[in-house]
PDB file of C-alpha atoms in Angstrom:
ATOM      1  CA  MET A  25       2.758   9.001 -22.570  1.00 85.00           C
ATOM      2  CA  ALA A  26       0.234   6.147 -22.656  1.00 92.00           C
ATOM      3  CA  ILE A  27       2.746   3.595 -21.335  1.00 94.00           C
ATOM      4  CA  PRO A  28       3.793   5.389 -18.115  1.00 94.00           C
ATOM      5  CA  ILE A  29       0.207   6.443 -17.351  1.00 94.00           C
ATOM      6  CA  ALA A  30      -1.111   2.909 -17.883  1.00 96.00           C
ATOM      7  CA  LEU A  31       1.637   1.377 -15.721  1.00 97.00           C
ATOM      8  CA  HIS A  32       1.105   4.063 -13.073  1.00 96.00           C
ATOM      9  CA  ILE A  33      -2.632   3.424 -12.913  1.00 96.00           C
ATOM     10  CA  LEU A  34      -2.175  -0.361 -12.836  1.00 97.00           C
ATOM     11  CA  ALA A  35       0.328  -0.140  -9.987  1.00 97.00           C
ATOM     12  CA  SER A  36      -1.843   2.209  -7.935  1.00 97.00           C
ATOM     13  CA  THR A  37      -4.935   0.074  -8.548  1.00 97.00           C
ATOM     14  CA  LEU A  38      -3.103  -3.028  -7.369  1.00 97.00           C
ATOM     15  CA  TRP A  39      -1.818  -1.413  -4.167  1.00 98.00           C
ATOM     16  CA  VAL A  40      -4.893   0.582  -3.149  1.00 98.00           C
ATOM     17  CA  GLY A  41      -7.346  -2.049  -4.372  1.00 98.00           C
ATOM     18  CA  GLY A  42      -5.457  -4.753  -2.500  1.00 98.00           C
ATOM     19  CA  MET A  43      -5.605  -2.761   0.724  1.00 98.00           C
ATOM     20  CA  LEU A  44      -9.314  -2.103   0.225  1.00 98.00           C
ATOM     21  CA  PHE A  45     -10.006  -5.803  -0.401  1.00 98.00           C
ATOM     22  CA  ALA A  46      -7.927  -6.932   2.582  1.00 97.00           C
ATOM     23  CA  HIS A  47      -9.416  -4.387   4.959  1.00 95.00           C
ATOM     24  CA  LEU A  48     -13.076  -4.432   3.942  1.00 96.00           C
ATOM     25  CA  ALA A  49     -13.609  -7.986   2.625  1.00 97.00           C
ATOM     26  CA  LEU A  50     -10.907 -10.431   3.733  1.00 97.00           C
ATOM     27  CA  ARG A  51     -10.476  -9.203   7.313  1.00 96.00           C
ATOM     28  CA  PRO A  52     -14.156  -9.404   8.313  1.00 96.00           C
ATOM     29  CA  SER A  53     -14.579 -12.722   6.490  1.00 97.00           C
ATOM     30  CA  LEU A  54     -11.648 -14.319   8.299  1.00 97.00           C
ATOM     31  CA  ALA A  55     -12.872 -12.936  11.631  1.00 95.00           C
ATOM     32  CA  GLU A  56     -16.286 -14.430  10.977  1.00 96.00           C
ATOM     33  CA  LYS A  57     -15.045 -17.905  10.003  1.00 95.00           C
ATOM     34  CA  LEU A  58     -11.769 -18.497  11.848  1.00 95.00           C
ATOM     35  CA  GLU A  59     -10.569 -18.239  15.432  1.00 92.00           C
ATOM     36  CA  PRO A  60      -7.544 -15.974  16.074  1.00 86.00           C
ATOM     37  CA  PRO A  61      -5.002 -18.831  16.243  1.00 89.00           C
ATOM     38  CA  GLN A  62      -6.171 -19.964  12.788  1.00 93.00           C
ATOM     39  CA  ARG A  63      -6.329 -16.437  11.327  1.00 94.00           C
ATOM     40  CA  LEU A  64      -2.743 -15.398  12.042  1.00 95.00           C
ATOM     41  CA  PRO A  65      -1.036 -17.954   9.776  1.00 95.00           C
ATOM     42  CA  VAL A  66      -3.537 -17.164   7.015  1.00 96.00           C
ATOM     43  CA  TRP A  67      -2.894 -13.431   7.376  1.00 97.00           C
ATOM     44  CA  HIS A  68       0.836 -14.021   7.335  1.00 97.00           C
ATOM     45  CA  ALA A  69       0.597 -16.040   4.107  1.00 97.00           C
ATOM     46  CA  VAL A  70      -1.686 -13.443   2.496  1.00 97.00           C
ATOM     47  CA  LEU A  71       0.550 -10.529   3.479  1.00 98.00           C
ATOM     48  CA  LYS A  72       3.687 -12.328   2.327  1.00 97.00           C
ATOM     49  CA  ARG A  73       2.216 -12.678  -1.172  1.00 97.00           C
ATOM     50  CA  PHE A  74       0.581  -9.249  -1.244  1.00 98.00           C
ATOM     51  CA  PHE A  75       3.668  -7.381  -0.043  1.00 98.00           C
ATOM     52  CA  GLY A  76       5.691  -8.723  -2.961  1.00 97.00           C
ATOM     53  CA  TRP A  77       3.149  -7.089  -5.257  1.00 98.00           C
ATOM     54  CA  VAL A  78       3.179  -3.914  -3.164  1.00 98.00           C
ATOM     55  CA  TRP A  79       6.968  -3.621  -3.544  1.00 98.00           C
ATOM     56  CA  LEU A  80       6.572  -4.010  -7.310  1.00 98.00           C
ATOM     57  CA  SER A  81       3.804  -1.377  -7.257  1.00 98.00           C
ATOM     58  CA  VAL A  82       5.875   1.058  -5.215  1.00 98.00           C
ATOM     59  CA  LEU A  83       8.807   0.751  -7.612  1.00 98.00           C
ATOM     60  CA  MET A  84       6.529   1.102 -10.626  1.00 98.00           C
ATOM     61  CA  LEU A  85       4.678   4.098  -9.162  1.00 97.00           C
ATOM     62  CA  HIS A  86       7.854   6.013  -8.385  1.00 97.00           C
ATOM     63  CA  ALA A  87       9.533   5.072 -11.679  1.00 97.00           C
ATOM     64  CA  THR A  88       6.561   6.037 -13.834  1.00 97.00           C
ATOM     65  CA  GLY A  89       5.743   9.080 -11.714  1.00 96.00           C
ATOM     66  CA  TYR A  90       9.221  10.541 -12.084  1.00 96.00           C
ATOM     67  CA  TRP A  91       9.330   9.474 -15.741  1.00 96.00           C
ATOM     68  CA  MET A  92       6.201  11.515 -16.414  1.00 94.00           C
ATOM     69  CA  LEU A  93       7.188  14.382 -14.117  1.00 94.00           C
ATOM     70  CA  PHE A  94      10.636  15.006 -15.584  1.00 95.00           C
ATOM     71  CA  GLY A  95      10.552  13.212 -18.935  1.00 94.00           C
ATOM     72  CA  ILE A  96       7.171  14.398 -20.167  1.00 91.00           C
ATOM     73  CA  PHE A  97       5.825  17.306 -18.091  1.00 92.00           C
ATOM     74  CA  GLY A  98       9.064  19.254 -17.648  1.00 94.00           C
ATOM     75  CA  GLY A  99       9.667  19.094 -13.909  1.00 93.00           C
ATOM     76  CA  MET A 100       8.110  20.334 -10.693  1.00 92.00           C
ATOM     77  CA  LYS A 101       7.680  23.939 -11.878  1.00 94.00           C
ATOM     78  CA  ALA A 102       5.612  22.829 -14.854  1.00 93.00           C
ATOM     79  CA  VAL A 103       2.979  20.802 -12.995  1.00 92.00           C
ATOM     80  CA  GLY A 104      -0.022  21.781 -10.922  1.00 91.00           C
ATOM     81  CA  MET A 105      -0.371  21.631  -7.164  1.00 92.00           C
ATOM     82  CA  HIS A 106      -2.253  18.334  -7.465  1.00 93.00           C
ATOM     83  CA  VAL A 107       0.923  16.641  -8.748  1.00 94.00           C
ATOM     84  CA  HIS A 108       2.944  18.054  -5.838  1.00 94.00           C
ATOM     85  CA  LEU A 109       0.286  16.770  -3.426  1.00 94.00           C
ATOM     86  CA  MET A 110       0.186  13.376  -5.130  1.00 95.00           C
ATOM     87  CA  LEU A 111       3.973  13.052  -4.966  1.00 95.00           C
ATOM     88  CA  GLY A 112       4.108  14.108  -1.316  1.00 97.00           C
ATOM     89  CA  LEU A 113       1.404  11.656  -0.307  1.00 97.00           C
ATOM     90  CA  ALA A 114       3.082   8.923  -2.355  1.00 97.00           C
ATOM     91  CA  TRP A 115       6.247   9.374  -0.293  1.00 98.00           C
ATOM     92  CA  VAL A 116       4.267   9.308   2.963  1.00 98.00           C
ATOM     93  CA  MET A 117       2.592   6.079   1.840  1.00 98.00           C
ATOM     94  CA  THR A 118       5.925   4.575   0.793  1.00 98.00           C
ATOM     95  CA  ILE A 119       7.547   5.422   4.121  1.00 98.00           C
ATOM     96  CA  LEU A 120       4.571   4.021   6.041  1.00 98.00           C
ATOM     97  CA  PHE A 121       4.764   0.814   4.017  1.00 98.00           C
ATOM     98  CA  GLY A 122       8.499   0.550   4.753  1.00 98.00           C
ATOM     99  CA  ILE A 123       7.794   1.021   8.471  1.00 98.00           C
ATOM    100  CA  LEU A 124       5.067  -1.631   8.272  1.00 98.00           C
ATOM    101  CA  PHE A 125       7.222  -4.094   6.318  1.00 98.00           C
ATOM    102  CA  TRP A 126      10.410  -3.831   8.376  1.00 98.00           C
ATOM    103  CA  GLY A 127       8.594  -3.297  11.693  1.00 98.00           C
ATOM    104  CA  PRO A 128       5.287  -4.989  12.503  1.00 98.00           C
ATOM    105  CA  TYR A 129       5.348  -7.406   9.544  1.00 98.00           C
ATOM    106  CA  ALA A 130       8.907  -8.567  10.333  1.00 98.00           C
ATOM    107  CA  ARG A 131       7.883  -9.045  13.979  1.00 98.00           C
ATOM    108  CA  LEU A 132       4.743 -10.914  12.861  1.00 97.00           C
ATOM    109  CA  SER A 133       6.892 -13.233  10.750  1.00 97.00           C
ATOM    110  CA  LYS A 134       9.170 -13.867  13.702  1.00 97.00           C
ATOM    111  CA  ALA A 135       6.247 -14.492  16.056  1.00 96.00           C
ATOM    112  CA  ILE A 136       4.633 -16.932  13.593  1.00 95.00           C
ATOM    113  CA  GLY A 137       7.944 -18.760  13.210  1.00 95.00           C
ATOM    114  CA  GLU A 138       8.281 -19.057  16.986  1.00 96.00           C
ATOM    115  CA  GLY A 139       4.632 -20.005  17.509  1.00 94.00           C
ATOM    116  CA  ASP A 140       4.032 -16.897  19.643  1.00 95.00           C
ATOM    117  CA  LEU A 141       0.474 -16.131  18.591  1.00 93.00           C
ATOM    118  CA  PRO A 142      -0.209 -13.385  21.183  1.00 94.00           C
ATOM    119  CA  ALA A 143       2.844 -11.446  19.939  1.00 95.00           C
ATOM    120  CA  GLY A 144       1.726 -12.032  16.356  1.00 95.00           C
ATOM    121  CA  GLY A 145      -1.759 -10.769  17.187  1.00 94.00           C
ATOM    122  CA  ALA A 146      -0.312  -7.561  18.601  1.00 95.00           C
ATOM    123  CA  GLN A 147       1.637  -7.019  15.378  1.00 97.00           C
ATOM    124  CA  MET A 148      -1.512  -7.584  13.301  1.00 96.00           C
ATOM    125  CA  GLY A 149      -3.110  -4.720  15.240  1.00 95.00           C
ATOM    126  CA  SER A 150      -0.229  -2.442  14.240  1.00 97.00           C
ATOM    127  CA  ILE A 151      -0.376  -3.637  10.646  1.00 97.00           C
ATOM    128  CA  ARG A 152      -4.119  -2.949  10.511  1.00 97.00           C
ATOM    129  CA  LYS A 153      -3.615   0.629  11.740  1.00 97.00           C
ATOM    130  CA  ILE A 154      -0.919   1.407   9.182  1.00 98.00           C
ATOM    131  CA  VAL A 155      -2.905  -0.215   6.364  1.00 98.00           C
ATOM    132  CA  THR A 156      -5.953   1.853   7.351  1.00 98.00           C
ATOM    133  CA  ILE A 157      -3.919   5.057   7.174  1.00 98.00           C
ATOM    134  CA  ASN A 158      -2.373   4.051   3.845  1.00 98.00           C
ATOM    135  CA  LEU A 159      -5.760   3.053   2.458  1.00 98.00           C
ATOM    136  CA  VAL A 160      -7.216   6.470   3.271  1.00 98.00           C
ATOM    137  CA  LEU A 161      -4.152   8.201   1.808  1.00 98.00           C
ATOM    138  CA  GLY A 162      -4.327   5.979  -1.267  1.00 97.00           C
ATOM    139  CA  LEU A 163      -7.953   6.885  -1.865  1.00 97.00           C
ATOM    140  CA  ILE A 164      -7.101  10.571  -1.477  1.00 96.00           C
ATOM    141  CA  VAL A 165      -4.216  10.208  -3.947  1.00 96.00           C
ATOM    142  CA  THR A 166      -6.573   8.464  -6.376  1.00 95.00           C
ATOM    143  CA  VAL A 167      -9.004  11.391  -6.251  1.00 95.00           C
ATOM    144  CA  VAL A 168      -6.244  14.011  -6.425  1.00 94.00           C
ATOM    145  CA  GLY A 169      -4.497  12.223  -9.295  1.00 91.00           C
ATOM    146  CA  SER A 170      -7.629  11.739 -11.337  1.00 90.00           C
ATOM    147  CA  ALA A 171      -9.522  14.973 -10.655  1.00 92.00           C
ATOM    148  CA  GLY A 172      -6.940  17.371  -9.240  1.00 86.00           C
ATOM    149  CA  ARG A 173      -6.152  19.158 -12.468  1.00 84.00           C
ATOM    150  CA  TYR A 174      -9.817  20.112 -12.818  1.00 87.00           C
ATOM    151  CA  VAL A 175      -9.948  21.919  -9.446  1.00 81.00           C
ATOM    152  CA  GLY A 176      -9.577  25.691  -9.515  1.00 63.00           C
TER     153      GLY A 176
END
């Protein structure tokens, strides 16, 4: 059981921690030091690298989550409500990331490639909103996953 739990925690730390860093440290720092036309290519490069790690995290989270759920704990009937909540929120986060990746991020990539910075800026606004939602959900999942079994 140590292996899937360790991999699960590492993957969630990478994804949620990365969003927290990007939103609360990198974003304000770039805004403070760079003008918008300079920020967009930096953001695009950062997101391109980070999203590769997010995809790996998503795959690892679902693989280890289902491994523990069905291979160790005995299925949905055998686990507490906190696991159901964690799984539901994980799917919401995954779907939101898919929407972000194939929607605003793909349009940002296209805008950067075409040199259309105003269009790219609009997509960054959409990306920021989705990341904010996923960050909040990720923090909730972290609390539910770590402390949920002790409630009630």
